[in-house]
Tab-separated table of C-alpha atoms in Angstrom:
chain	number	residue	atom	x	y	z
G	186	MET	CA	-0.014	-0.029	0.367
G	187	THR	CA	1.657	3.596	-0.864
G	188	THR	CA	0.510	6.007	1.990
G	189	ALA	CA	-0.545	8.987	0.556
G	190	ILE	CA	-1.341	10.660	4.043
G	191	ARG	CA	0.035	9.712	7.774
G	192	ILE	CA	-1.836	10.767	10.684
G	193	GLU	CA	-0.783	11.104	14.415
G	194	VAL	CA	-2.474	12.183	17.157
G	195	LEU	CA	-0.857	11.978	20.144
G	196	PRO	CA	-1.782	11.426	23.702
G	197	ALA	CA	-2.298	15.119	24.587
G	198	ARG	CA	-4.573	14.578	27.546
G	199	GLN	CA	-7.815	16.274	26.820
G	200	GLY	CA	-6.369	18.352	24.063
G	201	ASP	CA	-5.276	18.417	20.620
G	202	CYS	CA	-1.437	17.526	19.013
G	203	LEU	CA	-1.078	15.725	15.664
G	204	LEU	CA	1.107	15.507	13.507
G	205	VAL	CA	0.458	15.141	9.558
G	206	GLU	CA	2.454	13.899	7.361
G	207	CYS	CA	2.489	13.498	3.357
G	208	PRO	CA	5.190	11.862	1.432
G	209	ARG	CA	6.367	13.205	-2.144
G	210	GLU	CA	8.112	11.590	-5.163
G	211	ALA	CA	11.143	12.438	-3.390
G	212	GLY	CA	12.926	14.158	-0.929
G	213	GLN	CA	11.505	14.273	2.955
G	214	SER	CA	7.650	14.576	2.976
G	215	TRP	CA	5.436	17.384	3.764
G	216	ARG	CA	4.760	18.090	7.141
G	217	MET	CA	1.820	19.788	9.081
G	218	LEU	CA	2.109	20.165	12.988
G	219	VAL	CA	-1.333	20.836	14.641
G	220	ASP	CA	-1.628	22.348	17.616
G	221	GLY	CA	0.833	21.479	20.857
G	222	GLY	CA	-1.586	20.147	23.444
G	223	PRO	CA	-1.629	21.705	27.137
G	224	PRO	CA	1.297	22.590	28.581
G	225	ALA	CA	2.136	19.095	29.748
G	226	THR	CA	2.453	17.724	26.581
G	227	TRP	CA	5.686	19.391	25.251
G	228	PRO	CA	7.946	16.617	26.224
G	229	LEU	CA	5.920	14.239	24.788
G	230	LEU	CA	5.602	16.147	21.354
G	231	GLU	CA	9.725	17.029	21.772
G	232	GLN	CA	10.248	13.189	22.139
G	233	ARG	CA	8.208	12.455	19.117
G	234	LEU	CA	10.434	15.408	16.842
G	235	SER	CA	13.771	13.966	18.103
G	236	ARG	CA	12.975	10.626	16.121
G	237	LEU	CA	12.235	12.804	13.079
G	238	PRO	CA	15.346	12.146	10.103
G	239	SER	CA	18.385	14.140	11.496
G	240	GLY	CA	18.582	15.579	7.843
G	241	GLY	CA	15.043	15.818	7.920
G	242	ARG	CA	13.316	17.589	10.364
G	243	ASP	CA	11.902	20.485	8.348
G	244	ILE	CA	7.935	21.506	9.097
G	245	ASP	CA	6.157	22.819	6.509
G	246	VAL	CA	3.438	24.325	8.157
G	247	ALA	CA	2.925	24.538	12.124
G	248	VAL	CA	-1.128	25.130	12.892
G	249	VAL	CA	-1.833	26.765	16.412
G	250	THR	CA	-5.666	26.420	15.882
G	251	HIS	CA	-7.142	28.849	18.668
G	252	ILE	CA	-6.404	30.448	21.727
G	253	ASP	CA	-6.781	27.386	24.541
G	254	SER	CA	-4.970	26.376	26.661
G	255	ASP	CA	-5.322	22.720	26.106
G	256	HIS	CA	-4.414	23.397	21.893
G	257	ILE	CA	-1.635	26.087	22.874
G	258	GLY	CA	-0.033	25.406	26.212
G	259	GLY	CA	2.419	22.984	24.564
G	260	MET	CA	3.121	25.495	21.275
G	261	ILE	CA	4.749	27.420	23.994
G	262	PRO	CA	8.105	25.432	24.859
G	263	PHE	CA	8.058	24.429	21.084
G	264	LEU	CA	8.072	28.228	19.798
G	265	ARG	CA	11.844	28.078	22.028
G	266	SER	CA	13.620	25.117	21.209
G	267	GLU	CA	15.333	24.540	18.114
G	268	TYR	CA	12.617	22.756	16.066
G	269	ALA	CA	10.305	25.964	15.423
G	270	GLY	CA	13.564	27.054	13.133
G	271	HIS	CA	12.955	23.944	10.851
G	272	VAL	CA	9.327	25.372	10.125
G	273	GLY	CA	8.266	27.141	7.053
G	274	ASP	CA	5.280	29.226	8.103
G	275	PHE	CA	3.066	29.192	11.541
G	276	TRP	CA	-0.738	29.772	11.153
G	277	PHE	CA	-2.175	31.294	13.489
G	278	ASN	CA	-5.310	33.931	14.178
G	279	GLY	CA	-3.545	36.391	16.653
G	280	ARG	CA	-4.437	40.173	18.073
G	281	THR	CA	-2.998	41.771	15.048
G	282	HIS	CA	-5.357	39.717	12.936
G	283	LEU	CA	-8.309	40.216	13.971
G	284	PRO	CA	-10.670	42.975	12.954
G	285	ARG	CA	-11.996	45.667	14.589
G	286	THR	CA	-10.857	44.520	17.795
G	287	GLY	CA	-10.529	46.571	20.961
G	288	ALA	CA	-8.323	44.186	23.067
G	289	LYS	CA	-5.860	45.528	24.735
G	290	ARG	CA	-2.200	43.805	24.821
G	291	GLY	CA	-1.609	41.144	27.485
G	292	VAL	CA	0.999	38.619	28.776
G	293	ALA	CA	-1.068	35.491	28.320
G	294	GLN	CA	-0.339	32.509	26.181
G	295	GLY	CA	-1.503	34.127	22.981
G	296	GLU	CA	0.424	36.911	23.648
G	297	ARG	CA	3.384	35.124	24.319
G	298	LEU	CA	3.236	33.196	20.727
G	299	MET	CA	2.625	36.425	19.132
G	300	ALA	CA	6.115	37.884	20.578
G	301	ALA	CA	7.659	34.295	19.730
G	302	LEU	CA	6.219	35.149	16.290
G	303	LEU	CA	7.460	38.836	16.030
G	304	GLY	CA	10.800	37.597	17.527
G	305	GLU	CA	10.121	40.211	20.286
G	306	SER	CA	11.229	37.286	23.056
G	307	GLY	CA	14.626	37.046	21.985
G	308	GLY	CA	14.814	34.596	19.425
G	309	PRO	CA	14.437	35.480	15.314
G	310	GLU	CA	11.409	36.571	13.950
G	311	LEU	CA	9.420	33.540	12.621
G	312	PRO	CA	7.151	33.095	9.528
G	313	TRP	CA	3.786	34.159	10.481
G	314	ASN	CA	0.641	33.543	8.050
G	315	ARG	CA	3.051	33.828	4.809
G	316	ALA	CA	0.640	32.016	3.120
G	317	PHE	CA	-2.176	34.830	3.405
G	318	ASP	CA	0.308	37.513	2.818
G	319	GLY	CA	0.403	38.240	6.716
G	320	GLY	CA	-3.426	38.187	7.246
G	321	PRO	CA	-5.879	36.119	8.754
G	322	VAL	CA	-6.430	32.443	8.053
G	323	GLU	CA	-9.956	32.877	7.264
G	324	THR	CA	-13.169	32.214	4.744
G	325	GLY	CA	-14.499	35.488	4.437
G	326	TYR	CA	-17.738	36.698	6.383
G	327	ASP	CA	-20.404	34.636	4.549
G	328	GLY	CA	-18.148	31.441	5.168
G	329	GLY	CA	-17.427	28.702	3.078
G	330	PHE	CA	-13.677	28.014	1.952
G	331	THR	CA	-10.262	29.224	1.038
G	332	GLU	CA	-7.818	27.403	-0.953
G	333	VAL	CA	-4.088	27.513	-0.279
G	334	PRO	CA	-1.980	26.398	-2.935
G	335	THR	CA	1.376	24.414	-1.271
G	336	ARG	CA	4.856	23.835	-3.093
G	337	ASP	CA	4.861	20.063	-4.060
G	338	GLY	CA	2.475	19.006	-0.987
G	339	PRO	CA	-0.792	18.361	-0.420
G	340	ARG	CA	-4.116	20.775	-1.736
G	341	ILE	CA	-5.093	22.759	1.509
G	342	THR	CA	-8.717	24.159	1.599
G	343	VAL	CA	-9.083	26.099	4.765
G	344	LEU	CA	-13.133	25.537	6.082
G	345	SER	CA	-12.459	27.674	9.301
G	346	PRO	CA	-13.145	30.343	10.968
G	347	THR	CA	-15.520	33.105	8.819
G	348	LEU	CA	-14.504	36.387	9.468
G	349	ILE	CA	-17.418	37.187	11.661
G	350	ARG	CA	-16.162	34.590	14.253
G	351	LEU	CA	-12.783	36.897	14.257
G	352	GLU	CA	-14.585	39.927	15.086
G	353	SER	CA	-16.235	37.997	17.786
G	354	LEU	CA	-12.772	36.978	19.282
G	355	GLY	CA	-11.534	40.419	18.424
G	356	HIS	CA	-14.317	42.327	20.887
G	357	ALA	CA	-13.345	39.101	23.202
G	358	TRP	CA	-9.321	38.606	23.468
G	359	SER	CA	-8.502	39.534	26.592
G	360	GLU	CA	-11.298	38.000	28.126
G	361	THR	CA	-10.677	34.574	25.840
G	362	VAL	CA	-7.117	33.973	27.331
G	363	ARG	CA	-7.869	34.507	30.629
G	364	GLN	CA	-10.741	31.751	30.406
G	365	ALA	CA	-7.986	29.896	29.102
G	366	ARG	CA	-5.943	30.763	31.796
G	367	ARG	CA	-8.662	29.703	33.971
G	368	GLY	CA	-9.437	26.413	32.307
G	369	ARG	CA	-6.374	25.080	33.314
G	370	ALA	CA	-6.873	25.013	37.218
G	371	GLU	CA	-10.139	23.249	36.724
G	372	GLU	CA	-11.152	20.480	38.376
G	373	ALA	CA	-12.876	17.505	36.669
G	374	GLU	CA	-15.905	16.243	38.401
G	375	PRO	CA	-16.796	12.583	38.107
G	376	ASP	CA	-17.667	10.488	35.303
G	377	ILE	CA	-20.880	9.178	35.249
G	378	LEU	CA	-21.280	7.180	32.220
G	379	GLU	CA	-24.851	5.889	30.982
G	380	PRO	CA	-25.749	2.331	29.384
G	381	LEU	CA	-25.677	2.451	25.811
G	382	ASP	CA	-28.915	1.053	24.917
G	383	ASP	CA	-30.729	3.114	22.578
G	384	VAL	CA	-28.514	5.246	20.270
G	385	VAL	CA	-30.921	5.925	18.462
G	386	SER	CA	-33.041	8.137	20.852
G	387	LEU	CA	-28.923	9.439	22.136
G	388	SER	CA	-28.255	10.913	18.766
G	389	GLU	CA	-31.373	12.759	18.312
G	390	GLU	CA	-30.824	14.473	21.841
G	391	LYS	CA	-31.248	18.956	20.960
G	392	THR	CA	-28.322	20.175	21.802
G	393	SER	CA	-27.126	23.493	22.520
G	394	LYS	CA	-24.996	25.608	20.701
G	395	ASP	CA	-21.076	25.573	21.594
G	396	PRO	CA	-21.239	29.150	23.275
G	397	SER	CA	-17.109	29.754	23.269
G	398	VAL	CA	-15.751	32.518	21.231
G	399	ALA	CA	-12.322	30.720	21.185
G	400	ASN	CA	-13.462	27.833	19.868
G	401	GLY	CA	-15.461	29.616	17.393
G	402	SER	CA	-12.131	31.057	15.898
G	403	SER	CA	-10.581	27.724	15.495
G	404	ILE	CA	-8.675	27.121	11.758
G	405	ALA	CA	-9.982	24.231	10.357
G	406	LEU	CA	-8.574	22.067	7.229
G	407	LEU	CA	-9.221	19.963	4.571
G	408	VAL	CA	-6.084	18.385	3.658
G	409	GLU	CA	-5.633	16.416	-0.220
G	410	HIS	CA	-3.015	14.139	-0.809
G	411	ARG	CA	-3.205	11.930	-3.890
G	412	GLY	CA	-6.508	11.175	-3.731
G	413	ALA	CA	-6.915	10.921	0.099
G	414	GLY	CA	-8.549	13.062	1.854
G	415	LEU	CA	-8.577	14.692	5.526
G	416	VAL	CA	-10.565	17.186	7.586
G	417	LEU	CA	-9.090	18.466	10.642
G	418	GLY	CA	-11.656	19.818	12.737
G	419	ALA	CA	-10.076	21.637	15.347
G	420	ASP	CA	-13.035	22.973	17.803
G	421	ALA	CA	-14.420	24.404	15.225
G	422	PHE	CA	-18.185	25.045	14.856
G	423	GLY	CA	-20.037	22.344	13.522
G	424	THR	CA	-22.464	24.878	11.476
G	425	VAL	CA	-19.210	26.925	9.914
G	426	LEU	CA	-17.875	23.971	9.196
G	427	GLY	CA	-20.275	21.752	8.012
G	428	THR	CA	-21.329	25.085	5.702
G	429	GLY	CA	-17.091	25.011	4.476
G	430	LEU	CA	-17.470	21.416	3.431
G	431	GLN	CA	-20.478	21.674	1.706
G	432	ALA	CA	-19.405	24.572	-0.340
G	433	VAL	CA	-16.408	22.347	-1.399
G	434	ALA	CA	-18.709	19.895	-2.389
G	435	GLU	CA	-20.763	22.583	-4.176
G	436	ALA	CA	-17.878	23.618	-6.303
G	437	ARG	CA	-17.061	20.110	-7.435
G	438	GLY	CA	-20.425	19.456	-8.685
G	439	LEU	CA	-20.898	17.380	-5.481
G	440	ASP	CA	-23.865	16.234	-3.062
G	441	ASN	CA	-21.462	15.921	0.101
G	442	LEU	CA	-17.785	15.671	-0.002
G	443	PRO	CA	-16.584	11.888	0.806
G	444	VAL	CA	-13.303	11.867	3.372
G	445	ASP	CA	-11.555	9.325	3.912
G	446	ALA	CA	-10.633	10.620	7.855
G	447	PHE	CA	-12.235	13.348	10.109
G	448	LYS	CA	-10.686	14.371	13.164
G	449	LEU	CA	-14.210	15.450	15.192
G	450	PRO	CA	-14.180	18.846	16.211
G	451	HIS	CA	-14.004	19.740	20.065
G	452	HIS	CA	-12.820	16.404	21.061
G	453	ALA	CA	-16.354	15.467	20.073
G	454	SER	CA	-18.837	17.470	22.000
G	455	LYS	CA	-22.298	17.095	21.307
G	456	ARG	CA	-22.427	20.829	20.580
G	457	ASN	CA	-20.133	20.727	17.282
G	458	VAL	CA	-20.832	17.095	16.393
G	459	LEU	CA	-24.030	17.698	14.163
G	460	ARG	CA	-25.600	15.610	12.025
G	461	ALA	CA	-26.087	18.070	9.161
G	462	LEU	CA	-21.649	18.197	9.600
G	463	LEU	CA	-21.669	14.507	9.436
G	464	ARG	CA	-23.867	14.501	6.115
G	465	ALA	CA	-21.686	17.154	4.435
G	466	ALA	CA	-18.518	14.652	4.629
G	467	PRO	CA	-18.887	10.982	5.395
G	468	ALA	CA	-15.819	9.256	6.644
G	469	ARG	CA	-14.465	5.987	6.646
G	470	HIS	CA	-12.224	7.098	9.944
G	471	TYR	CA	-13.618	9.072	12.815
G	472	LEU	CA	-10.827	10.405	15.211
G	473	VAL	CA	-11.276	11.569	18.731
G	474	SER	CA	-8.397	13.269	20.370
G	475	THR	CA	-8.940	13.429	24.593
G	476	ASN	CA	-8.477	11.415	27.532
G	477	GLY	CA	-11.936	12.715	28.880
G	478	ASP	CA	-10.340	13.438	32.416
G	479	LEU	CA	-11.453	17.324	32.143
G	480	TYR	CA	-14.534	17.538	30.660
G	481	HIS	CA	-15.629	13.776	29.863
G	482	HIS	CA	-15.400	13.598	26.096
G	483	PRO	CA	-16.296	11.840	23.733
G	484	ASP	CA	-19.847	12.593	24.284
G	485	ASP	CA	-22.155	9.837	24.070
G	486	VAL	CA	-24.508	11.675	22.221
G	487	ALA	CA	-21.674	12.745	19.340
G	488	LEU	CA	-20.684	9.242	18.855
G	489	ALA	CA	-24.201	8.154	18.605
G	490	ARG	CA	-24.240	10.905	15.615
G	491	VAL	CA	-21.222	9.710	13.833
G	492	VAL	CA	-22.396	5.530	13.891
G	493	LEU	CA	-25.523	6.137	12.620
G	494	GLY	CA	-24.723	8.714	10.331
G	495	ALA	CA	-21.476	7.147	8.862
G	496	PRO	CA	-20.542	4.815	5.809
G	497	SER	CA	-20.940	0.992	6.829
G	498	GLY	CA	-17.675	0.018	7.532
G	499	ALA	CA	-16.568	2.690	9.173
G	500	ALA	CA	-14.124	3.320	12.153
G	501	LEU	CA	-13.948	4.951	15.116
G	502	TRP	CA	-10.199	5.875	16.313
G	503	PHE	CA	-9.147	6.734	19.685
G	504	ASN	CA	-6.042	8.088	21.246
G	505	TYR	CA	-6.941	6.996	24.597
G	506	ARG	CA	-8.722	3.693	25.845
G	507	THR	CA	-10.477	5.134	28.855
G	508	ASP	CA	-13.396	3.571	30.663
G	509	ARG	CA	-15.918	5.629	28.381
G	510	THR	CA	-14.388	5.267	24.866
G	511	ALA	CA	-13.830	1.294	25.396
G	512	ARG	CA	-17.818	1.131	25.493
G	513	TRP	CA	-18.260	2.091	22.246
G	514	ALA	CA	-15.942	-1.166	21.003
G	515	ALA	CA	-18.694	-3.020	22.500
G	516	ALA	CA	-19.619	-6.349	19.934
G	517	ARG	CA	-23.099	-5.754	20.154
G	518	LEU	CA	-22.922	-2.311	19.129
G	519	CYS	CA	-20.452	-2.349	16.113
G	520	GLU	CA	-22.456	-5.336	15.080
G	521	LYS	CA	-25.565	-3.696	15.203
G	522	TYR	CA	-24.346	-0.006	13.042
G	523	ARG	CA	-21.640	-1.805	11.788
G	524	TYR	CA	-18.723	0.183	12.627
G	525	THR	CA	-14.940	-0.324	14.485
G	526	ALA	CA	-13.268	1.302	17.095
G	527	ARG	CA	-9.692	1.270	17.240
G	528	PHE	CA	-6.991	2.080	20.175
G	529	PRO	CA	-3.586	2.677	19.940
G	530	GLU	CA	-1.490	0.080	20.083
G	531	ASP	CA	1.025	1.613	22.326
G	532	PRO	CA	-0.358	4.023	24.947
G	533	GLY	CA	2.478	6.119	24.300
G	534	THR	CA	1.923	7.345	20.936
G	535	GLY	CA	-1.359	7.738	20.269
G	536	ALA	CA	-3.633	7.088	17.056
G	537	VAL	CA	-1.557	6.422	14.140
G	538	LEU	CA	-3.586	6.377	10.580
G	539	GLU	CA	-2.206	6.090	7.190
G	540	LEU	CA	-4.210	6.896	4.054
G	541	PRO	CA	-3.549	5.085	1.297
G	542	ALA	CA	-3.053	6.797	-2.091
G	543	ARG	CA	-6.140	6.475	-5.023
G	544	SER	CA	-4.428	8.674	-7.601
């Protein structure tokens, strides 16, 4: 099998830290790092990066999807490390990219990242949103998508955020970074596991919208290479992400956009994994990044929507085996709804998936 896209979903506790590689015809693979997980993820990420070939440690793109401790925390030490100098472009919407912002300068994680990117922290200035001529990573006011050219790499399409979501972040920048800091101090409540007796009723449960301004500003991407497709949902709003995917499908003359793998948004929260979103991009593999120790993700409601809406034979990939996720590997569920559940072979590496080339 010739691999088109290789995805590693590192064990980043309740956060995201993904390494995506697309083999080229010659030379090292095109490589993208997506988020760094919470601060405690950095030693694991550093160890993984140390295993890259000594002569091929380039990272073409490093994406910081949004301001949230469980995504940005591990990127701060990354930016101070030797590996930052191997990054071709950092994609991140900082305060300077937000339309009509009234936020004041702070000293929280988002500001430290901007300082590092601008070389104000003592190091060299780093490449920042060069693929967007230094402007924001966005899809316009009405939603949809933005295609990003890469040199000898995959086809990348931005699906989120809209400029409206960035405006909202601009108005709430200072409060958003304060919330990110408070989130790290939250204590988890006991996880009450309900029986999975009625998956259909679970999937139909009415859920409120995600109220997080930070999540709404998430950079979500479609990565396509050699016929394989991967959606990286970050913590994006399901409505925005679904609109983007549907717009891509319609632009290609399709009713929807089948993909090989879909990293579910917001750690498979029921507020973000919507049935309309799943219809827009049916997948063969659905990836979940969380250990559930703080917010008790993935939500059963979200996974019920996935297994009912997925194509027959689809696989759920978890980067942690927990009491919550193990329930979804029950033979009676897998047989009835015709899916499989996959867990890491090595808990220290997380979930690793290789998508085959189709062209």
